[in-house]
């Protein structure tokens, strides 16, 4: 059966690895984002790797007025529609401390922008009675930390939104997967201090696809972050507030 | 663009560099970097010595620019970003009936690296070198984008192919593919008992893919014994991709000591039955035999290793035999030793290939091996041959000048292309390649 994936944040290397993996399975791929030249290059690559159709589409998380056109384009495709959200931004916490107005953008990129889009898509998935939504959050959303708590807060909001969306779409036969990556070797983390156990984007993409196949609800990738975060979450607040982890 | 300060090495790990690396993931970011902070490009660091190192400077890691941008089936021309790995291109297209005409012994090498070293494959005697199949190169020179073709910009093209990255950063390229019947290979392996037989067999081989493994520990009557591999691509599509293994840590010193290597080589030789054998394998196995073990370079321990690779004219085969004798008597060689007949095909001023025989041998990085390699280089030069810069960490500026007669033409083009020397690397400094 025909299957399409819309991939939001298609310029991320994690998204690129995921797009290739679904292209190799013969799915149609729509790469959505702001850098059209780059999205077109990845679309061409997906076609060479087996996608019967691969297109670049304009998507800016901060401009929801453009979302309807995207939804309309997807509705023209027959069969199952799936979505994967890789959109996100993580400015330096120090920059946010200096300019609190940056918070709005972080929340729009990591949470409200993608959520508004998925809210519109949800109706389509319900009407078709199926489909999968992958939302990439972050381990940073599991607990607010000194180094990136605004980003973490936006991701936490997104996690909670995805859990509710799962609850809603499950009734219509569609599925929602929440992905919480640890450190991944992408443009976002290149050259940052304090990175450890950094996973290649291909590994994350493979984990996501396996979880999609198995209809998992929430995954950590690589898996050991589940245990790391379990420890981080169990530290009592009076102690945690003094740590800089 | 954020820069990451890190230590890195070539494949041989004998030389190290500390530098600031940028790793653009899109073409616009690459263009910005080359305009604002021009620096040499690096690929998958599969070159052995210091050709890709830039101590105390900057470098642009190209590995994330790895997309296949299009395929013009009518002309068999594929367009790729420079960071595409040659093995990935091979796998993506072989099942569709097309193959890259030239593939080096590792599938990890990037298209940019294959062009910059004008690499050769097991079929060099038939199709020539990598650069001869490149129809267009998109080169970035301080933010300026240029399209090079062999017809319209022959000089800069020949300075870029095999040009060690000194003319600019290759952003993407168009290559002509070759039709192939599938992604399997019929491989015939034969034991060869000695040197003369080896040369005779290499000379008379009619196969498209021919390479010899040589037991560089065998002496006397057995000198030059080994295994001749001949391959032809055949139909069928391989069902599975085999999983790679890792060498998780640096091996201790004895791992590749003389007795271990002798035992290994004896077993490797006897693996092929006395009467030879023919098997059918997915192409990745014979093309990239070592890629199944990731980081096998760590077997040599923290001090690393050197590969000596030379080519000498056909008539100088006796000199090559004397070199092999020296190697065998030294007891320093590792199991990795390859003998091959080369054709004359070469694509650039500093390309390695010439008609003749090429010998490649790995040595652990020890003072005795370094001295032996110096001796082998001298013998190569005397025989009118040359050594391969993609493998070199040890040779001298004077020797390279004498081995590469077109160096002057290269230098002229490079001086024009990068007048301020932004692209200079450790090798270029060590071998004084950019001074007249
Ligand atoms: C196991 C093994 C087997 C091999 N077998 C063969 C063989 O059979 N035949 C053969 O010819 N070689 C062989 N090699 C050598 C290898 O193919 C070459 O060294 C090749 O150049 C490596 O490519 P790379 O992407 O790793 O480049 P790197 O080693 O990272 O860089 C090599 C050079 O290319 C330049 N460069 C890289 N990318 C660009 C770019 N985008 N723009 C401009 N310059 C660039 C660098 O500046 C540097 O000068 C082998 C190596 C190994 C490890
Ligand atoms: N790297 C890690 O260690 C890590 C860990 C946990 C979670 N994550 C999450 O993984 C996802 C992918 O990140 P990455 O590491 O691959 O980093 P990245 O390369 O910075 O990817 C972020 C993606 O979000 C897009 N984006 C940002 N703001 C946007 C906006 N307003 N409108 C549309 N697109 C926008 C970017 O597009 P542009 O190209 O247009 O900027 C880019 O495609 C993100 O959600 C990130 O938070 C990353």
mmCIF file with all atom_site columns, C-alpha atoms in Angstrom, chain A residues 13 26 34 42 45 61 65 76 79 83 86 91 124 133 143 147 149 157 170-171 181 184 190 193 221 238 241:
data_model
loop_
_atom_site.group_PDB
_atom_site.id
_atom_site.type_symbol
_atom_site.label_atom_id
_atom_site.label_alt_id
_atom_site.label_comp_id
_atom_site.label_asym_id
_atom_site.label_entity_id
_atom_site.label_seq_id
_atom_site.pdbx_PDB_ins_code
_atom_site.Cartn_x
_atom_site.Cartn_y
_atom_site.Cartn_z
_atom_site.occupancy
_atom_site.B_iso_or_equiv
_atom_site.pdbx_formal_charge
_atom_site.auth_seq_id
_atom_site.auth_comp_id
_atom_site.auth_asym_id
_atom_site.auth_atom_id
_atom_site.pdbx_PDB_model_num
ATOM 1  C CA . UNK A 1 13  ? 20.995 15.200 9.815  1.00 0.00 ? 13  UNK A CA 1
ATOM 2  C CA . UNK A 1 26  ? 9.747  2.723  -1.015 1.00 0.00 ? 26  UNK A CA 1
ATOM 3  C CA . UNK A 1 34  ? 13.057 26.637 5.550  1.00 0.00 ? 34  UNK A CA 1
ATOM 4  C CA . UNK A 1 42  ? 17.929 15.605 0.241  1.00 0.00 ? 42  UNK A CA 1
ATOM 5  C CA . UNK A 1 45  ? 18.964 11.770 -2.695 1.00 0.00 ? 45  UNK A CA 1
ATOM 6  C CA . UNK A 1 61  ? 7.361  26.648 12.654 1.00 0.00 ? 61  UNK A CA 1
ATOM 7  C CA . UNK A 1 65  ? -0.371 30.649 8.400  1.00 0.00 ? 65  UNK A CA 1
ATOM 8  C CA . UNK A 1 76  ? -3.610 14.799 -2.381 1.00 0.00 ? 76  UNK A CA 1
ATOM 9  C CA . UNK A 1 79  ? -2.910 5.811  1.315  1.00 0.00 ? 79  UNK A CA 1
ATOM 10 C CA . UNK A 1 83  ? 4.601  12.546 9.986  1.00 0.00 ? 83  UNK A CA 1
ATOM 11 C CA . UNK A 1 86  ? 12.586 16.862 13.877 1.00 0.00 ? 86  UNK A CA 1
ATOM 12 C CA . UNK A 1 91  ? 20.081 28.691 21.612 1.00 0.00 ? 91  UNK A CA 1
ATOM 13 C CA . UNK A 1 124 ? -6.652 13.908 8.373  1.00 0.00 ? 124 UNK A CA 1
ATOM 14 C CA . UNK A 1 133 ? 3.243  10.484 14.101 1.00 0.00 ? 133 UNK A CA 1
ATOM 15 C CA . UNK A 1 143 ? 14.036 17.632 33.998 1.00 0.00 ? 143 UNK A CA 1
ATOM 16 C CA . UNK A 1 147 ? 22.359 24.573 31.111 1.00 0.00 ? 147 UNK A CA 1
ATOM 17 C CA . UNK A 1 149 ? 16.017 24.763 30.925 1.00 0.00 ? 149 UNK A CA 1
ATOM 18 C CA . UNK A 1 157 ? 5.554  20.717 26.735 1.00 0.00 ? 157 UNK A CA 1
ATOM 19 C CA . UNK A 1 170 ? -5.189 5.778  19.260 1.00 0.00 ? 170 UNK A CA 1
ATOM 20 C CA . UNK A 1 171 ? -8.963 5.729  19.125 1.00 0.00 ? 171 UNK A CA 1
ATOM 21 C CA . UNK A 1 181 ? 17.306 11.313 22.069 1.00 0.00 ? 181 UNK A CA 1
ATOM 22 C CA . UNK A 1 184 ? 23.391 13.058 18.911 1.00 0.00 ? 184 UNK A CA 1
ATOM 23 C CA . UNK A 1 190 ? 29.068 19.954 16.914 1.00 0.00 ? 190 UNK A CA 1
ATOM 24 C CA . UNK A 1 193 ? 31.533 21.381 25.391 1.00 0.00 ? 193 UNK A CA 1
ATOM 25 C CA . UNK A 1 221 ? 17.696 6.642  21.930 1.00 0.00 ? 221 UNK A CA 1
ATOM 26 C CA . UNK A 1 238 ? 16.723 19.776 47.328 1.00 0.00 ? 238 UNK A CA 1
ATOM 27 C CA . UNK A 1 241 ? 18.844 22.276 42.622 1.00 0.00 ? 241 UNK A CA 1
#
